XYZ file of C-alpha atoms in Angstrom:
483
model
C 9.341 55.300 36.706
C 10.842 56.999 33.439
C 14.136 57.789 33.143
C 15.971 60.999 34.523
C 17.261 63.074 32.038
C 20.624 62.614 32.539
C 20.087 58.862 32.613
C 18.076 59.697 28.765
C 21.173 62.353 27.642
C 23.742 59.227 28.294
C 22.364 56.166 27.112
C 21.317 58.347 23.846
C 24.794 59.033 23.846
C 25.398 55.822 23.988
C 22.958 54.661 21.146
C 24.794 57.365 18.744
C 26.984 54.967 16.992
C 26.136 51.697 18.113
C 22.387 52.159 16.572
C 23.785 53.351 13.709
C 20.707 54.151 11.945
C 19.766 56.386 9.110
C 16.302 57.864 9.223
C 14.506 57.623 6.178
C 12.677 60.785 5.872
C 12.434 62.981 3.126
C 15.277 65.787 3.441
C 15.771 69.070 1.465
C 19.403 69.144 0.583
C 21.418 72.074 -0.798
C 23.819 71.012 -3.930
C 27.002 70.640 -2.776
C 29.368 73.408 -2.613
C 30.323 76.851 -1.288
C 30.491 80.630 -1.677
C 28.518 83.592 -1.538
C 25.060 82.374 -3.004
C 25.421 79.654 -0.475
C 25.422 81.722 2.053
C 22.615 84.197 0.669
C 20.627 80.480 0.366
C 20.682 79.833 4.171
C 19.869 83.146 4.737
C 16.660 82.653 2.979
C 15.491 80.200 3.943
C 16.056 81.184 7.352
C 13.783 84.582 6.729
C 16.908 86.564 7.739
C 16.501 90.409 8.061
C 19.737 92.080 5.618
C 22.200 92.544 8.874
C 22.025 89.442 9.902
C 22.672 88.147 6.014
C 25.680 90.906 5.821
C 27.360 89.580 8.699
C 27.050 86.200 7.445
C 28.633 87.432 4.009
C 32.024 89.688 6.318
C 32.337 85.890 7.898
C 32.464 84.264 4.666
C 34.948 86.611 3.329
C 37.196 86.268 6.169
C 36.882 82.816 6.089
C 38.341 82.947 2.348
C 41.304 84.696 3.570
C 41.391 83.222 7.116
C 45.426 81.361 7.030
C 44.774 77.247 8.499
C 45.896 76.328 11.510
C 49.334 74.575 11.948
C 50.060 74.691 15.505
C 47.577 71.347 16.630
C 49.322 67.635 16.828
C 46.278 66.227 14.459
C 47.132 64.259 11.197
C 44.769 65.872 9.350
C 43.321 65.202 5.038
C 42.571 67.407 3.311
C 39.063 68.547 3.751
C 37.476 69.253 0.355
C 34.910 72.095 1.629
C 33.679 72.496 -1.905
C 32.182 68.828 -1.748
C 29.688 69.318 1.625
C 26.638 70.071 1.500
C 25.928 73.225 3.566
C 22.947 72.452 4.752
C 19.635 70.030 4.990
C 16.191 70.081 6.672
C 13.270 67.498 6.498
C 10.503 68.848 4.167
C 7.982 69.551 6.019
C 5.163 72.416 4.963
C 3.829 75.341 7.056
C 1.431 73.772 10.063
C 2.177 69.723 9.458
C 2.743 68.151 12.318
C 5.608 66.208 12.869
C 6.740 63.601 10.728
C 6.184 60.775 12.857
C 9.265 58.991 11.630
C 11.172 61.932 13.087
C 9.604 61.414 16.153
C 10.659 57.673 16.256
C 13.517 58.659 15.396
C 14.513 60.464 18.447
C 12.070 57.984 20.682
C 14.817 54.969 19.048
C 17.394 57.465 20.713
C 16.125 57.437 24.200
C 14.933 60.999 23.432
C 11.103 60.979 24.053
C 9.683 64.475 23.001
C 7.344 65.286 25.443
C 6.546 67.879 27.865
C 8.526 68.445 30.981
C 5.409 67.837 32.421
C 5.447 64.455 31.667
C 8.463 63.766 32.696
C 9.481 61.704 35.756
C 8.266 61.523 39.505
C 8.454 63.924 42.521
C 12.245 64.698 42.944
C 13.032 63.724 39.486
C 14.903 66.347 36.968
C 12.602 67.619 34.476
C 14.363 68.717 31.396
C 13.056 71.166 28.348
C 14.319 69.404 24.901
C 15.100 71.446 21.671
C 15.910 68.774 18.637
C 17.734 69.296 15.704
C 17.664 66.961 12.720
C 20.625 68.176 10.065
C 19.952 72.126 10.330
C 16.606 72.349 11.654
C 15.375 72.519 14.536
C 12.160 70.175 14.745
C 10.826 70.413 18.028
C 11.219 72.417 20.788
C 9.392 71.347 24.312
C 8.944 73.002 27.890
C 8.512 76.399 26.072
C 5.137 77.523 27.924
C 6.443 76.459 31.474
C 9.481 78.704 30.594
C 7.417 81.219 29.692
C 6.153 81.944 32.963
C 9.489 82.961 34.101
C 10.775 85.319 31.044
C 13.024 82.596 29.958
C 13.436 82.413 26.533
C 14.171 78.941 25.284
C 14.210 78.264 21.201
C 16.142 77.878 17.905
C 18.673 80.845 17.363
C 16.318 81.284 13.900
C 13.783 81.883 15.594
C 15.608 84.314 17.986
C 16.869 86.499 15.345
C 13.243 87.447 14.026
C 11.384 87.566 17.661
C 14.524 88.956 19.630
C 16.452 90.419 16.897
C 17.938 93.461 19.263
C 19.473 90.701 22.008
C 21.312 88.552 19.206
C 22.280 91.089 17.466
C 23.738 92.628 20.797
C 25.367 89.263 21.132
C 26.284 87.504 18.508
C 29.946 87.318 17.874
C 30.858 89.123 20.977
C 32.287 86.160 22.700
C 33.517 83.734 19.272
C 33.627 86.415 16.561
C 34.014 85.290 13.086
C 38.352 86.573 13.348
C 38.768 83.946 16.143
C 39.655 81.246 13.638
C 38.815 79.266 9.960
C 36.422 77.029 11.608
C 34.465 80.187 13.563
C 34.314 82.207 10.179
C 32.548 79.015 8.280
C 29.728 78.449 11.267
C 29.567 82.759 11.118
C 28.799 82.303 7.324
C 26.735 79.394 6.992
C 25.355 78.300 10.778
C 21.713 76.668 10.778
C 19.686 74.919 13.296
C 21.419 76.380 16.577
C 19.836 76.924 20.007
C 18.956 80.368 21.790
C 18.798 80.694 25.832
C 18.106 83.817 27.491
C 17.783 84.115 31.767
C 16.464 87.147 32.906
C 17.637 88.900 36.090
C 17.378 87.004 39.007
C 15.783 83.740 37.703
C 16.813 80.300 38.526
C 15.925 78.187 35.260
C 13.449 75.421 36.604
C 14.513 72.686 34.001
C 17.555 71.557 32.707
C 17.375 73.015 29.477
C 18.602 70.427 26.691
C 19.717 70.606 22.745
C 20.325 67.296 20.927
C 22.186 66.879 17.731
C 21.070 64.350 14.790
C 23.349 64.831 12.102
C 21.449 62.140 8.934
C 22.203 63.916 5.612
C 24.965 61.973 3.592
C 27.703 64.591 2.416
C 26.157 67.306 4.614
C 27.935 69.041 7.628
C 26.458 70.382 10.517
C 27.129 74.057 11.979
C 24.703 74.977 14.971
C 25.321 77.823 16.835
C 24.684 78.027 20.268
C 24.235 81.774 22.159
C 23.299 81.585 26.114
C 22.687 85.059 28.142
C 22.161 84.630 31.646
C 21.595 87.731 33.697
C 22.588 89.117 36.687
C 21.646 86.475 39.349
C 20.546 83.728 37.393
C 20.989 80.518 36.748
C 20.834 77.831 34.627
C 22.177 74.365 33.503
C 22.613 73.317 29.845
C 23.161 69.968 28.306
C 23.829 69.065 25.017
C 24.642 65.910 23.233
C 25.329 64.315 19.223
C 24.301 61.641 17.124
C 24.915 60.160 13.679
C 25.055 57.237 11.558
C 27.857 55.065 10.172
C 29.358 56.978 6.606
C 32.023 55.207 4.551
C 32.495 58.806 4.226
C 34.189 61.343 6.471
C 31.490 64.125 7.725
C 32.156 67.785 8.868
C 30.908 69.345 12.333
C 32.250 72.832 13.071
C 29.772 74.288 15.660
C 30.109 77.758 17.899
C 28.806 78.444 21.592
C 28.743 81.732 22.912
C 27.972 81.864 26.588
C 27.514 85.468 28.544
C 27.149 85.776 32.137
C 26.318 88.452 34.401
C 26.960 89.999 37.926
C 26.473 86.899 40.012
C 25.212 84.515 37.145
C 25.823 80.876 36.881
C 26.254 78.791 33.854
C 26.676 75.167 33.735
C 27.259 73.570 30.286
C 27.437 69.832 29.856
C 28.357 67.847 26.837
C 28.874 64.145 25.966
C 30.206 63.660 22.491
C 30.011 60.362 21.098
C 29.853 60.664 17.552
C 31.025 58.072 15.196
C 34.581 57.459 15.394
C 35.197 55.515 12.190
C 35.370 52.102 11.387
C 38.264 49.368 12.726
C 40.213 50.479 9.719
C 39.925 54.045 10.258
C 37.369 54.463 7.572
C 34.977 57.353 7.850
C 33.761 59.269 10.873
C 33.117 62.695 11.973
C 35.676 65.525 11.778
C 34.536 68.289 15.232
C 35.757 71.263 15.050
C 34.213 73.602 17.522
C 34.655 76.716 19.530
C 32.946 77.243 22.203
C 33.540 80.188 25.078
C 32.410 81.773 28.008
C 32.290 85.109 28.911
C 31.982 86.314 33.069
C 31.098 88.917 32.465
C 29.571 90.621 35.585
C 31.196 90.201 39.190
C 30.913 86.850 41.039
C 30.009 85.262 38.144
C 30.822 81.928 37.183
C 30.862 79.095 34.110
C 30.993 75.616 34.549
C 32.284 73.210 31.417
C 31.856 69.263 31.960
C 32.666 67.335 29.376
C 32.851 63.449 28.069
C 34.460 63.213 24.384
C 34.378 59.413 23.856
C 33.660 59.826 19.699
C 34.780 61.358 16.468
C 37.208 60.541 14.578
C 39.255 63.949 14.590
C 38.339 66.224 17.256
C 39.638 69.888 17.378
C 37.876 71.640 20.546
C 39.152 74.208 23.573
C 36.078 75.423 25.556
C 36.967 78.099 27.660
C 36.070 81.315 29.766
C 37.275 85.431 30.169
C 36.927 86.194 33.370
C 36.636 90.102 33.170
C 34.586 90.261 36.239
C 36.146 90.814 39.507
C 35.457 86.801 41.233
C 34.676 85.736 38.792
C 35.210 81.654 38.437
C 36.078 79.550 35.005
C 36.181 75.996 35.434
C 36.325 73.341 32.884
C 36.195 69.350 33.665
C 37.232 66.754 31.162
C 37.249 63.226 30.190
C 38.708 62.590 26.981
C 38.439 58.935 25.208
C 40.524 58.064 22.055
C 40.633 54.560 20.501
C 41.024 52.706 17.113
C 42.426 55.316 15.016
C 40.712 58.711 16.523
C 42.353 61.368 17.489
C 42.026 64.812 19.500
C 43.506 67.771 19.980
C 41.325 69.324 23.156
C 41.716 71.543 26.203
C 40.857 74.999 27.482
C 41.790 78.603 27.951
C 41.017 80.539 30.808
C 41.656 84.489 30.490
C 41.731 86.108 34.117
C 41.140 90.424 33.454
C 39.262 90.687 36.838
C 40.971 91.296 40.160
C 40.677 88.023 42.815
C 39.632 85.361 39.809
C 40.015 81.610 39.830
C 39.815 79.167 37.397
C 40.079 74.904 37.851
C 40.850 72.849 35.212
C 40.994 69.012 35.409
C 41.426 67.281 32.134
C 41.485 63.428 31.997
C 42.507 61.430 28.912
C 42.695 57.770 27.863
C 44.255 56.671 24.845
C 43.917 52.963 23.576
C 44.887 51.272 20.533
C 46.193 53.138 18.114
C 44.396 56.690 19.301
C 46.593 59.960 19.625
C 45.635 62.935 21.414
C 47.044 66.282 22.789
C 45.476 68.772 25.775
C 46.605 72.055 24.631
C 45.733 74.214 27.191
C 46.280 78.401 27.575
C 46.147 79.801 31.610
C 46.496 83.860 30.255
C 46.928 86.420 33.738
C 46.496 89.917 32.709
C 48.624 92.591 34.545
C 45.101 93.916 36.169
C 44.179 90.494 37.410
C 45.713 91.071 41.286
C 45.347 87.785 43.409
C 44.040 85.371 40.403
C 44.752 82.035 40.927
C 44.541 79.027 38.983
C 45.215 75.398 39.408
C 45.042 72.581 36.335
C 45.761 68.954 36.973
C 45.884 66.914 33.047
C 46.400 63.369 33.959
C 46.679 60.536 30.377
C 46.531 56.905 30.802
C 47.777 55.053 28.240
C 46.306 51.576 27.200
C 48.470 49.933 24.371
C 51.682 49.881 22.979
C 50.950 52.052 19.718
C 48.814 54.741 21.686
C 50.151 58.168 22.479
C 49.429 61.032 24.898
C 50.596 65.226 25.466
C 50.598 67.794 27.090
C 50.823 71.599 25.766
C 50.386 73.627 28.392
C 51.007 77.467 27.690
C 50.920 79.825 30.656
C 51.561 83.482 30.344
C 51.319 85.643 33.740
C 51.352 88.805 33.790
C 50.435 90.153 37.132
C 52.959 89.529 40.429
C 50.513 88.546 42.574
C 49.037 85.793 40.611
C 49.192 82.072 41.405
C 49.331 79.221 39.088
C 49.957 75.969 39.723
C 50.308 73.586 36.759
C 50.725 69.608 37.393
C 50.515 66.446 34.644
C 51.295 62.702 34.968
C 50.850 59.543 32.786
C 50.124 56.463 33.690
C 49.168 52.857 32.515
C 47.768 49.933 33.735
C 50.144 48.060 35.693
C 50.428 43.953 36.183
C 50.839 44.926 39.953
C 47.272 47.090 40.029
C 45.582 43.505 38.199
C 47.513 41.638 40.659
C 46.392 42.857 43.780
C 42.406 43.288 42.310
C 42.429 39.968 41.432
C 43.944 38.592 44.917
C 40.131 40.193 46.021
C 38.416 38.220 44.147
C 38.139 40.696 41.285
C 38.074 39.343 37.594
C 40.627 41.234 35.314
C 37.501 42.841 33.282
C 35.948 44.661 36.039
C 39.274 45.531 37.761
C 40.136 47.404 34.364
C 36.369 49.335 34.709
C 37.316 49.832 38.255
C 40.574 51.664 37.579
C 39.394 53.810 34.849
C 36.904 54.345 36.759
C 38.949 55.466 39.590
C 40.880 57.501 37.120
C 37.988 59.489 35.985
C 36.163 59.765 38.838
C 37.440 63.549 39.824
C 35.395 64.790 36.693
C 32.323 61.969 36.841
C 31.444 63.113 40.356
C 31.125 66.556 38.487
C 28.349 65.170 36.398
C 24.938 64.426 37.656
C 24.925 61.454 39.481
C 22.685 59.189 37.202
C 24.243 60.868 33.820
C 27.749 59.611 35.756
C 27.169 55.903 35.746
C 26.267 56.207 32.231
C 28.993 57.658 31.318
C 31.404 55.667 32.657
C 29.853 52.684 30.540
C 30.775 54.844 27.684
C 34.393 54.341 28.812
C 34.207 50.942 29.290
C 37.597 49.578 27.522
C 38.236 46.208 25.773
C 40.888 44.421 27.633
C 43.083 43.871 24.702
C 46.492 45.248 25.064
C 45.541 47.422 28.184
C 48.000 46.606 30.509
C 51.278 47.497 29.566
């Protein structure tokens, strides 16, 4: 029987950096470099109408004059944005089909681009694929089903010239380009990003997928991702990464933009697993994202599950504003840092409505020589009566050069709020080994068993066959774990 999707999103996941592989197709690639005629470039190619190119140009500007951030715990080069390219696409001419080595590509990747239709046995999740390869999107699939049900499913390209009233309605209204450096650049010079729009009522049919292959050497990648769900609707989102081994350090600064409705539900699942560097610390990705949630209507509510098990630098705080009265924000995370990566993640959750809750539960594990940080913002308006919040951020520390914190920062502002805030940190004790192994349990799996154990608050969050994949992702060598 073929695969679930979930089961597909992890083990592709899985095959990021441990495949490796660079696809050799032919690839347009921009020189190098940027400022204003880069911009007008993507814009062009794009078929942009002029506001969409002018607000591109106010982002770039503001990124020129936008001051860097100081405030995260992240050792951090010098990033040379002058050397990146800004943006590459397979060449491919009006009508060809696919490049077959594309599709290989992604088939390599567990990804097989094929109708939902196609797709697994009665009971099965069927899930509607849109593929990006640098910053294009090269296939999009479950489009006609969709259809049927007003859902609009495509690259946000494509978007802008079919549905240019919505984005422009939308766009920016959740991230705008003054949010911060890394916002402005993906404003400016975003390419190859996804589009989702729910109309009233609807309850998506498929899971509703984008996947991420970043191959250009020396280019970055900046998708943008803008989701509108209605009032009464739902739907469920994953998304997932991919790239090959570089000597050289590569840029990812990406932007989702998430609006929901009176009584809409968005769920919005990522596993990021892209390549963390070599055992020396050599190369990798650099993430910097933003990506945010609006609840917007009444009873509305936004989901974020998330595994972060790559990169070598990862900069990321997904979070929601809860303007509508009940509204719900919650945000579940497993955070993986080993060899020399490091991350500075967590969320913010903005209560403005009156009776809103928000549940965070942020898990990390730090190994070897990885550092990482939650930084995480609870914000209680003085018109948010009776909101309530609860986080739990739990670290586990494997190894003796390893480091974990916690920055939590919560400002209330109403009298009838409650907020609870709890952390701990942990390691792997001779005693816990001890007792598994007095059970007949060898030292290897009683290590999988406790992470396990340790994570399993935000796996069971996670589709159950995407779960057991991902906990293979988190799968630890034994050296220097018990301490």
């Amino acid at each position: 029987m073929p695969e679930s999707a979930q089961t597909t999103l992890a083990r592709w996941a899985q095959a990021s950096y441990e495949a490796g592989f660079e696809t050799p197709v032919a690839e347009e690639v921009v020189p190098p470099g940027l400022n204003e005629e880069t911009v007008r470039l993507i814009s062009r190619k794009q078929g942009e109408p002029q506001w969409m190119l002018d607000w591109r140009l106010a982002a770039y500007r503001r990124w020129t004059e936008a001051a860097w951030p100081r405030w995260s715990s992240l050792t951090l080069p010098e990033i040379d944005f002058q050397a990146i390219s800004y943006y590459a696409a397979p060449e491919q001419g009006a009508g060809e089909a696919l490049d077959p080595r594309l599709i290989e590509t992604y088939e390599r990747l567990g990804i097989p681009l094929r109708e939902p239709a196609q797709q697994g046995g009665s009971g099965s999740p069927r899930t509607a694929v849109h593929a990006i390869f640098d910053a294009a999107p090269v296939a999009t699939t479950g489009q006609a089903e969709l259809a049927r049900y007003g859902i609009v499913f495509c690259s946000l390209a494509a978007a802008v010239q079919q549905y240019p009233e919505l984005v422009r309605r939308h766009l920016g209204s959740v991230v705008p380009p003054a949010d911060n450096p890394f916002a402005a650049l993906n404003a400016a010079v975003f390419a190859g990003g996804t589009f989702v729009y729910i109309p009233e009522g609807v309850e998506c049919p498929l899971h509703l997928s984008a996947y991420l292959r970043l191959n250009a050497r020396c280019a970055g990648q900046f998708e943008r991702t803008l989701i509108i769900a209605e009032r009464g609707s739902t739907v469920s989102f994953l998304e997932g990464c991919t790239a090959p081994r570089r000597e050289e350090c590569q840029l990812h600064a990406s932007v989702a933009e998430l609006v929901a409705r009176d009584g809409a539900r968005i769920d919005y699942t990522t596993v990021q697993n892209w390549y963390p560097g070599d055992e020396h610390g050599q190369g990798g990705v650099f993430t910097f994202d933003t990506k945010r949630g609006l609840c917007a209507g009444d009873r509305s509510r936004i989901r974020w599950v998330q595994a972060e098990t790559g990169a070598a630098l990862n900069w990321k705080y997904p979070g929601c504003v809860l303007r509508g009265d009940e509204a719900v924000g919650e945000f579940y995370s497993v955070t993986l840092t080993r060899g020399y990566q490091q991350a500075d993640t967590g969320t913010k959750m903005i209560h403005q409505g009156r009776n809103t809750r928000s549940h965070i539960v942020a898990k990390g594990i730090a190994a070897d020589r990885g550092q990482q940080s939650y930084r995480g913002l609870v914000s209680v308006h003085p018109e948010a009566e009776r909101a309530r919040n609860y986080s739990q951020c739990d670290s586990m520390l494997m190894g003796a050069e390893c480091a974990a914190h916690t920055f939590p920062y919560i400002d209330t502002q109403s009298t009838t709020a409650q907020v609870e805030h709890e952390a701990t940190i942990s390691r792997i004790s001779d005693a816990q080994l001890f007792y598994c192994k007095q059970r007949g349990i060898g030292e290897e799996d009683a290590v999988s068993m406790i992470v396990s154990g340790f994570c399993k608050e935000v796996l069971q969050r996670l589709p159950a066959p995407f779960a057991a994949e991902a906990q293979r992702l988190l799968n630890l060598p034994l050296d220097q774990s018990v301490g």
